[in-house]
Amino acid sequence: MDFAKYEALGNDYIVIDPSGTGFVPLPEHVRLACDRHHGLGGDGLLYGPLPAEEGFRLLTFNADGSECPQSGNGLRIFARYLRESGHTDADTFTLHSSAGPATVRVLDLDAGTVSAELGTASLDSRAVGAAGPARTLLREPLLAAGERWEVTCVRLGSPHCVIPVPGRNADEALARTVGAAVRDHALFPDRINVALLDVLDRETLRIEIFERGAGYTLASGSSACAAAVAAHALGLTGSRVTVRMPGGEVEAGIGEDGTVTLTGVVRPVLRGRWAAGLGRRLAEGALA
């Protein structure tokens, strides 16, 4: 087997196990593998397991080839892969990403229900990577796409900008327009993930997502949790919510110690081998 592919509410990732293939995780190889026309197609790529003193380590890449410090859905997908591929028979274990360790729990392997603890969130501008003086990014005014927005930014492994849009039709078109403008805004020199937020009630959110490394996506676990953190900080919800996205819904909870937990379903899509020519290109030090 050269690859496996899983999806979490339509947020799809390619899993590459270095013990089973010669894939070289260079940015151009990641882009080719994730290309939906010339490769397998995916919102991102998970490379591992790699050596770790405890648990398992992985590298997470966006579809554009950039490295992602942490993906909530990626962690949950990788946890199910490790169970199904025989790397572990434990239901609870630790995954190490560039953002640090995360505890994952396979709650129901047959149903694919997996939870991941994503750590604690920060609204500090320095943690988010925003320009300007140090401050809390809560209700920050921002001009983008010809409009004035009031944004709340969250660092949860990766940086997120959450934009409440009460009374607006937050659909794919708006997410693509506003998302691209905010992602590339001068306030965020390293770009940022964007979530348009509609609070349905104190227990339910709906979001549309535009990721900094993948563009418009049907779902994002980290974005769902960032939206939950932002809505709670704004006083709009409690500490546990259901987050609805075009691809489906997840549960996001904020513990008493501030730890953010994501729970939802992960499904396998396929496993297979690269065609000979594509396999050679993905194993080379550079693309021809």
mmCIF file of C-alpha atoms in Angstrom:
data_model
loop_
_atom_site.group_PDB
_atom_site.id
_atom_site.type_symbol
_atom_site.label_atom_id
_atom_site.label_comp_id
_atom_site.label_asym_id
_atom_site.label_seq_id
_atom_site.Cartn_x
_atom_site.Cartn_y
_atom_site.Cartn_z
ATOM 1 C CA MET A 1 0.000 0.000 0.000
ATOM 2 C CA ASP A 2 1.330 3.436 -0.977
ATOM 3 C CA PHE A 3 -1.458 5.553 0.501
ATOM 4 C CA ALA A 4 -4.733 5.623 2.361
ATOM 5 C CA LYS A 5 -7.391 8.300 2.141
ATOM 6 C CA TYR A 6 -9.866 9.292 4.836
ATOM 7 C CA GLU A 7 -12.438 12.037 5.216
ATOM 8 C CA ALA A 8 -13.999 13.802 8.156
ATOM 9 C CA LEU A 9 -17.229 15.478 7.015
ATOM 10 C CA GLY A 10 -15.793 15.935 3.543
ATOM 11 C CA ASN A 11 -12.472 17.317 4.830
ATOM 12 C CA ASP A 12 -10.254 14.730 3.106
ATOM 13 C CA TYR A 13 -6.653 13.788 3.821
ATOM 14 C CA ILE A 14 -4.159 11.468 2.177
ATOM 15 C CA VAL A 15 -2.215 9.357 4.682
ATOM 16 C CA ILE A 16 1.324 8.374 3.672
ATOM 17 C CA ASP A 17 3.047 5.806 5.892
ATOM 18 C CA PRO A 18 6.837 6.115 5.413
ATOM 19 C CA SER A 19 7.278 2.423 6.279
ATOM 20 C CA GLY A 20 5.319 1.392 3.200
ATOM 21 C CA THR A 21 6.334 3.765 0.402
ATOM 22 C CA GLY A 22 9.199 5.831 -0.963
ATOM 23 C CA PHE A 23 7.221 9.075 -0.963
ATOM 24 C CA VAL A 24 9.401 12.149 -0.327
ATOM 25 C CA PRO A 25 7.409 14.861 1.541
ATOM 26 C CA LEU A 26 8.654 17.868 -0.406
ATOM 27 C CA PRO A 27 6.162 20.696 -1.045
ATOM 28 C CA GLU A 28 5.943 19.919 -4.761
ATOM 29 C CA HIS A 29 5.198 16.255 -4.023
ATOM 30 C CA VAL A 30 2.482 17.175 -1.551
ATOM 31 C CA ARG A 31 0.904 19.543 -4.090
ATOM 32 C CA LEU A 32 0.927 16.830 -6.769
ATOM 33 C CA ALA A 33 -0.534 14.156 -4.482
ATOM 34 C CA CYS A 34 -3.298 16.535 -3.332
ATOM 35 C CA ASP A 35 -4.092 17.818 -6.826
ATOM 36 C CA ARG A 36 -7.614 16.692 -7.742
ATOM 37 C CA HIS A 37 -6.820 16.521 -11.462
ATOM 38 C CA HIS A 38 -3.253 15.190 -11.673
ATOM 39 C CA GLY A 39 -2.959 13.362 -8.340
ATOM 40 C CA LEU A 40 -5.174 11.624 -5.806
ATOM 41 C CA GLY A 41 -6.797 14.797 -4.467
ATOM 42 C CA GLY A 42 -7.172 16.022 -0.915
ATOM 43 C CA ASP A 43 -7.369 19.022 1.381
ATOM 44 C CA GLY A 44 -4.093 17.923 2.918
ATOM 45 C CA LEU A 45 -1.609 15.139 3.551
ATOM 46 C CA LEU A 46 -0.578 13.334 6.746
ATOM 47 C CA TYR A 47 2.923 11.807 6.810
ATOM 48 C CA GLY A 48 3.708 9.287 9.537
ATOM 49 C CA PRO A 49 4.014 7.605 11.934
ATOM 50 C CA LEU A 50 7.460 8.960 12.684
ATOM 51 C CA PRO A 51 9.640 8.112 15.737
ATOM 52 C CA ALA A 52 8.487 9.533 19.066
ATOM 53 C CA GLU A 53 9.460 8.814 22.666
ATOM 54 C CA GLU A 54 5.784 8.324 23.490
ATOM 55 C CA GLY A 55 2.917 7.689 21.111
ATOM 56 C CA PHE A 56 3.315 8.659 17.471
ATOM 57 C CA ARG A 57 4.550 11.686 15.522
ATOM 58 C CA LEU A 58 3.195 12.986 12.235
ATOM 59 C CA LEU A 59 3.740 15.826 9.806
ATOM 60 C CA THR A 60 0.673 17.593 8.434
ATOM 61 C CA PHE A 61 0.667 19.416 5.109
ATOM 62 C CA ASN A 62 -1.852 21.680 3.426
ATOM 63 C CA ALA A 63 -2.839 21.042 -0.180
ATOM 64 C CA ASP A 64 -0.585 23.919 -1.294
ATOM 65 C CA GLY A 65 2.467 22.090 0.097
ATOM 66 C CA SER A 66 2.906 24.242 3.200
ATOM 67 C CA GLU A 67 3.217 22.562 6.586
ATOM 68 C CA CYS A 68 0.260 22.837 8.951
ATOM 69 C CA PRO A 69 1.185 22.888 12.658
ATOM 70 C CA GLN A 70 -1.965 21.011 13.667
ATOM 71 C CA SER A 71 -5.212 19.863 12.080
ATOM 72 C CA GLY A 72 -8.079 18.744 14.298
ATOM 73 C CA ASN A 73 -9.574 16.507 11.631
ATOM 74 C CA GLY A 74 -6.094 15.403 10.609
ATOM 75 C CA LEU A 75 -5.342 14.181 14.138
ATOM 76 C CA ARG A 76 -8.602 12.267 14.272
ATOM 77 C CA ILE A 77 -8.058 10.745 10.825
ATOM 78 C CA PHE A 78 -4.524 9.697 11.726
ATOM 79 C CA ALA A 79 -5.768 8.094 14.945
ATOM 80 C CA ARG A 80 -8.211 5.905 13.038
ATOM 81 C CA TYR A 81 -5.537 5.054 10.472
ATOM 82 C CA LEU A 82 -3.135 3.919 13.208
ATOM 83 C CA ARG A 83 -5.783 1.623 14.680
ATOM 84 C CA GLU A 84 -6.860 0.160 11.346
ATOM 85 C CA SER A 85 -3.312 -0.320 10.057
ATOM 86 C CA GLY A 86 -2.194 -2.236 13.153
ATOM 87 C CA HIS A 87 0.236 0.349 14.548
ATOM 88 C CA THR A 88 -1.631 0.262 17.879
ATOM 89 C CA ASP A 89 -4.500 -1.538 19.559
ATOM 90 C CA ALA A 90 -4.961 1.176 22.204
ATOM 91 C CA ASP A 91 -8.071 3.331 22.248
ATOM 92 C CA THR A 92 -6.273 6.312 23.836
ATOM 93 C CA PHE A 93 -2.803 7.494 22.848
ATOM 94 C CA THR A 94 -0.705 10.582 22.142
ATOM 95 C CA LEU A 95 -0.026 12.152 18.755
ATOM 96 C CA HIS A 96 2.793 14.655 18.341
ATOM 97 C CA SER A 97 2.504 17.370 15.696
ATOM 98 C CA SER A 98 4.455 20.576 15.172
ATOM 99 C CA ALA A 99 2.026 22.255 17.606
ATOM 100 C CA GLY A 100 2.842 19.783 20.388
ATOM 101 C CA PRO A 101 1.269 16.647 21.900
ATOM 102 C CA ALA A 102 -2.432 15.852 21.603
ATOM 103 C CA THR A 103 -4.399 13.100 23.306
ATOM 104 C CA VAL A 104 -6.708 11.238 20.924
ATOM 105 C CA ARG A 105 -9.419 8.719 21.780
ATOM 106 C CA VAL A 106 -11.020 6.207 19.456
ATOM 107 C CA LEU A 107 -14.481 6.139 21.018
ATOM 108 C CA ASP A 108 -16.088 3.751 18.521
ATOM 109 C CA LEU A 109 -13.873 2.231 15.830
ATOM 110 C CA ASP A 110 -16.733 0.684 13.843
ATOM 111 C CA ALA A 111 -18.672 3.952 13.750
ATOM 112 C CA GLY A 112 -15.484 5.985 13.283
ATOM 113 C CA THR A 113 -16.101 8.292 16.247
ATOM 114 C CA VAL A 114 -12.818 9.848 17.359
ATOM 115 C CA SER A 115 -12.019 12.738 19.698
ATOM 116 C CA ALA A 116 -8.875 14.852 19.926
ATOM 117 C CA GLU A 117 -7.691 17.296 22.562
ATOM 118 C CA LEU A 118 -6.286 20.288 20.684
ATOM 119 C CA GLY A 119 -4.717 22.071 23.660
ATOM 120 C CA THR A 120 -5.617 25.496 24.997
ATOM 121 C CA ALA A 121 -6.534 28.470 22.839
ATOM 122 C CA SER A 122 -5.080 31.975 22.876
ATOM 123 C CA LEU A 123 -6.559 35.251 21.642
ATOM 124 C CA ASP A 124 -3.230 37.056 22.038
ATOM 125 C CA SER A 125 -2.172 38.842 18.856
ATOM 126 C CA ARG A 126 1.408 37.610 19.239
ATOM 127 C CA ALA A 127 0.261 33.978 19.345
ATOM 128 C CA VAL A 128 -2.022 34.541 16.353
ATOM 129 C CA GLY A 129 0.788 36.226 14.416
ATOM 130 C CA ALA A 130 -1.062 39.496 13.842
ATOM 131 C CA ALA A 131 0.727 42.745 13.053
ATOM 132 C CA GLY A 132 0.693 45.710 15.423
ATOM 133 C CA PRO A 133 1.002 46.035 19.197
ATOM 134 C CA ALA A 134 0.347 43.160 21.592
ATOM 135 C CA ARG A 135 -3.376 42.938 22.345
ATOM 136 C CA THR A 136 -6.321 40.583 22.717
ATOM 137 C CA LEU A 137 -7.951 40.066 19.336
ATOM 138 C CA LEU A 138 -11.556 40.235 20.499
ATOM 139 C CA ARG A 139 -14.029 42.299 18.440
ATOM 140 C CA GLU A 140 -11.145 43.697 16.371
ATOM 141 C CA PRO A 141 -12.345 46.011 13.549
ATOM 142 C CA LEU A 142 -11.120 44.935 10.111
ATOM 143 C CA LEU A 143 -11.722 46.320 6.626
ATOM 144 C CA ALA A 144 -11.749 43.620 3.962
ATOM 145 C CA ALA A 145 -13.622 42.862 0.725
ATOM 146 C CA GLY A 146 -15.084 46.378 0.797
ATOM 147 C CA GLU A 147 -16.773 45.979 4.191
ATOM 148 C CA ARG A 148 -16.063 46.533 7.866
ATOM 149 C CA TRP A 149 -16.002 43.380 9.985
ATOM 150 C CA GLU A 150 -15.616 42.738 13.697
ATOM 151 C CA VAL A 151 -13.299 39.765 14.066
ATOM 152 C CA THR A 152 -12.064 37.570 16.899
ATOM 153 C CA CYS A 153 -8.819 35.703 16.321
ATOM 154 C CA VAL A 154 -7.738 32.471 17.984
ATOM 155 C CA ARG A 155 -4.524 30.480 18.055
ATOM 156 C CA LEU A 156 -5.352 26.798 18.423
ATOM 157 C CA GLY A 157 -2.422 24.960 16.896
ATOM 158 C CA SER A 158 -2.916 27.147 13.822
ATOM 159 C CA PRO A 159 -4.156 30.769 13.615
ATOM 160 C CA HIS A 160 -7.854 31.392 12.968
ATOM 161 C CA CYS A 161 -9.910 34.498 12.272
ATOM 162 C CA VAL A 162 -13.574 34.101 13.239
ATOM 163 C CA ILE A 163 -16.024 36.597 11.731
ATOM 164 C CA PRO A 164 -19.594 36.756 13.092
ATOM 165 C CA VAL A 165 -22.067 37.402 10.264
ATOM 166 C CA PRO A 166 -25.480 37.732 11.963
ATOM 167 C CA GLY A 167 -28.306 38.167 9.509
ATOM 168 C CA ARG A 168 -26.117 37.373 6.490
ATOM 169 C CA ASN A 169 -26.385 34.439 4.124
ATOM 170 C CA ALA A 170 -23.026 32.900 4.981
ATOM 171 C CA ASP A 171 -22.592 30.609 1.984
ATOM 172 C CA GLU A 172 -19.704 29.349 -0.128
ATOM 173 C CA ALA A 173 -19.633 32.470 -2.302
ATOM 174 C CA LEU A 174 -19.298 34.791 0.701
ATOM 175 C CA ALA A 175 -16.701 32.506 2.289
ATOM 176 C CA ARG A 176 -14.591 32.537 -0.871
ATOM 177 C CA THR A 177 -14.799 36.318 -1.267
ATOM 178 C CA VAL A 178 -14.336 37.409 2.336
ATOM 179 C CA GLY A 179 -12.135 34.448 3.225
ATOM 180 C CA ALA A 180 -9.559 35.177 0.544
ATOM 181 C CA ALA A 181 -9.485 38.893 1.418
ATOM 182 C CA VAL A 182 -9.007 38.274 5.152
ATOM 183 C CA ARG A 183 -6.569 35.392 4.701
ATOM 184 C CA ASP A 184 -4.224 37.621 2.715
ATOM 185 C CA HIS A 185 -4.846 40.805 4.741
ATOM 186 C CA ALA A 186 -1.802 42.831 5.819
ATOM 187 C CA LEU A 187 -2.849 42.269 9.445
ATOM 188 C CA PHE A 188 -1.814 38.633 9.033
ATOM 189 C CA PRO A 189 1.703 38.464 7.500
ATOM 190 C CA ASP A 190 1.714 34.640 7.547
ATOM 191 C CA ARG A 191 -1.921 34.414 6.405
ATOM 192 C CA ILE A 192 -4.732 32.992 8.519
ATOM 193 C CA ASN A 193 -7.615 30.508 8.423
ATOM 194 C CA VAL A 194 -11.018 32.200 8.188
ATOM 195 C CA ALA A 195 -14.399 31.082 9.529
ATOM 196 C CA LEU A 196 -17.672 32.942 8.972
ATOM 197 C CA LEU A 197 -19.787 32.401 12.093
ATOM 198 C CA ASP A 198 -23.551 32.271 12.509
ATOM 199 C CA VAL A 199 -24.762 31.580 16.072
ATOM 200 C CA LEU A 200 -28.020 29.631 15.792
ATOM 201 C CA ASP A 201 -28.508 29.332 19.565
ATOM 202 C CA ARG A 202 -26.349 28.961 22.681
ATOM 203 C CA GLU A 203 -25.609 25.336 21.861
ATOM 204 C CA THR A 204 -25.349 25.454 18.067
ATOM 205 C CA LEU A 205 -23.082 27.240 15.604
ATOM 206 C CA ARG A 206 -22.873 27.225 11.828
ATOM 207 C CA ILE A 207 -19.693 28.152 9.984
ATOM 208 C CA GLU A 208 -18.291 28.475 6.457
ATOM 209 C CA ILE A 209 -14.546 27.969 6.123
ATOM 210 C CA PHE A 210 -11.732 29.318 3.968
ATOM 211 C CA GLU A 211 -8.370 27.823 4.963
ATOM 212 C CA ARG A 212 -5.044 29.529 4.404
ATOM 213 C CA GLY A 213 -3.474 26.448 2.769
ATOM 214 C CA ALA A 214 -6.468 24.779 1.114
ATOM 215 C CA GLY A 215 -8.986 27.516 0.300
ATOM 216 C CA TYR A 216 -12.685 26.746 0.632
ATOM 217 C CA THR A 217 -13.327 23.479 2.503
ATOM 218 C CA LEU A 218 -16.472 21.597 3.468
ATOM 219 C CA ALA A 219 -15.329 21.127 7.052
ATOM 220 C CA SER A 220 -12.454 21.818 9.411
ATOM 221 C CA GLY A 221 -12.159 20.494 12.934
ATOM 222 C CA SER A 222 -9.707 23.165 14.070
ATOM 223 C CA SER A 223 -11.858 25.929 12.565
ATOM 224 C CA ALA A 224 -14.929 24.489 14.286
ATOM 225 C CA CYS A 225 -13.133 24.583 17.636
ATOM 226 C CA ALA A 226 -11.771 28.086 17.009
ATOM 227 C CA ALA A 227 -15.327 29.236 16.260
ATOM 228 C CA ALA A 228 -16.504 27.636 19.506
ATOM 229 C CA VAL A 229 -13.747 29.417 21.453
ATOM 230 C CA ALA A 230 -14.569 32.760 19.812
ATOM 231 C CA ALA A 231 -18.324 32.440 20.365
ATOM 232 C CA HIS A 232 -17.732 31.556 24.028
ATOM 233 C CA ALA A 233 -15.330 34.492 24.477
ATOM 234 C CA LEU A 234 -17.958 36.802 22.965
ATOM 235 C CA GLY A 235 -20.516 35.543 25.477
ATOM 236 C CA LEU A 236 -22.740 34.028 22.789
ATOM 237 C CA THR A 237 -22.577 30.363 23.848
ATOM 238 C CA GLY A 238 -21.709 28.013 26.655
ATOM 239 C CA SER A 239 -18.601 25.856 26.814
ATOM 240 C CA ARG A 240 -19.978 22.970 24.724
ATOM 241 C CA VAL A 241 -21.518 23.390 21.270
ATOM 242 C CA THR A 242 -22.450 21.567 18.116
ATOM 243 C CA VAL A 243 -20.778 23.131 15.077
ATOM 244 C CA ARG A 244 -22.496 22.655 11.726
ATOM 245 C CA MET A 245 -20.564 22.920 8.455
ATOM 246 C CA PRO A 246 -21.479 22.092 4.850
ATOM 247 C CA GLY A 247 -19.884 18.656 5.285
ATOM 248 C CA GLY A 248 -21.646 17.809 8.556
ATOM 249 C CA GLU A 249 -21.337 18.567 12.257
ATOM 250 C CA VAL A 250 -18.911 18.021 15.140
ATOM 251 C CA GLU A 251 -18.966 18.589 18.880
ATOM 252 C CA ALA A 252 -16.564 21.127 20.385
ATOM 253 C CA GLY A 253 -16.012 21.527 24.111
ATOM 254 C CA ILE A 254 -13.916 23.800 26.327
ATOM 255 C CA GLY A 255 -12.883 22.156 29.599
ATOM 256 C CA GLU A 256 -12.483 23.866 32.959
ATOM 257 C CA ASP A 257 -8.713 23.934 32.377
ATOM 258 C CA GLY A 258 -9.214 25.519 28.941
ATOM 259 C CA THR A 259 -8.453 22.374 26.945
ATOM 260 C CA VAL A 260 -10.434 22.294 23.700
ATOM 261 C CA THR A 261 -11.788 18.910 22.582
ATOM 262 C CA LEU A 262 -13.114 17.991 19.135
ATOM 263 C CA THR A 263 -15.355 14.935 18.585
ATOM 264 C CA GLY A 264 -16.807 13.614 15.362
ATOM 265 C CA VAL A 265 -16.861 10.885 12.753
ATOM 266 C CA VAL A 266 -13.958 9.830 10.505
ATOM 267 C CA ARG A 267 -14.505 7.560 7.500
ATOM 268 C CA PRO A 268 -12.064 5.639 5.269
ATOM 269 C CA VAL A 269 -12.309 6.349 1.550
ATOM 270 C CA LEU A 270 -9.746 4.118 -0.155
ATOM 271 C CA ARG A 271 -6.309 2.529 0.000
ATOM 272 C CA GLY A 272 -4.088 1.806 -2.977
ATOM 273 C CA ARG A 273 -0.891 2.012 -4.979
ATOM 274 C CA TRP A 274 0.392 4.852 -7.109
ATOM 275 C CA ALA A 275 0.571 4.200 -10.836
ATOM 276 C CA ALA A 276 4.216 3.500 -11.743
ATOM 277 C CA GLY A 277 4.948 6.860 -13.341
ATOM 278 C CA LEU A 278 3.298 8.903 -10.613
ATOM 279 C CA GLY A 279 4.972 6.805 -7.928
ATOM 280 C CA ARG A 280 8.400 7.522 -9.398
ATOM 281 C CA ARG A 281 7.730 11.262 -9.492
ATOM 282 C CA LEU A 282 6.554 11.263 -5.878
ATOM 283 C CA ALA A 283 9.680 9.372 -4.759
ATOM 284 C CA GLU A 284 12.193 11.606 -6.537
ATOM 285 C CA GLY A 285 14.112 14.417 -4.874
ATOM 286 C CA ALA A 286 12.551 16.876 -7.321
ATOM 287 C CA LEU A 287 9.826 16.700 -9.936
ATOM 288 C CA ALA A 288 10.825 16.359 -13.561
#
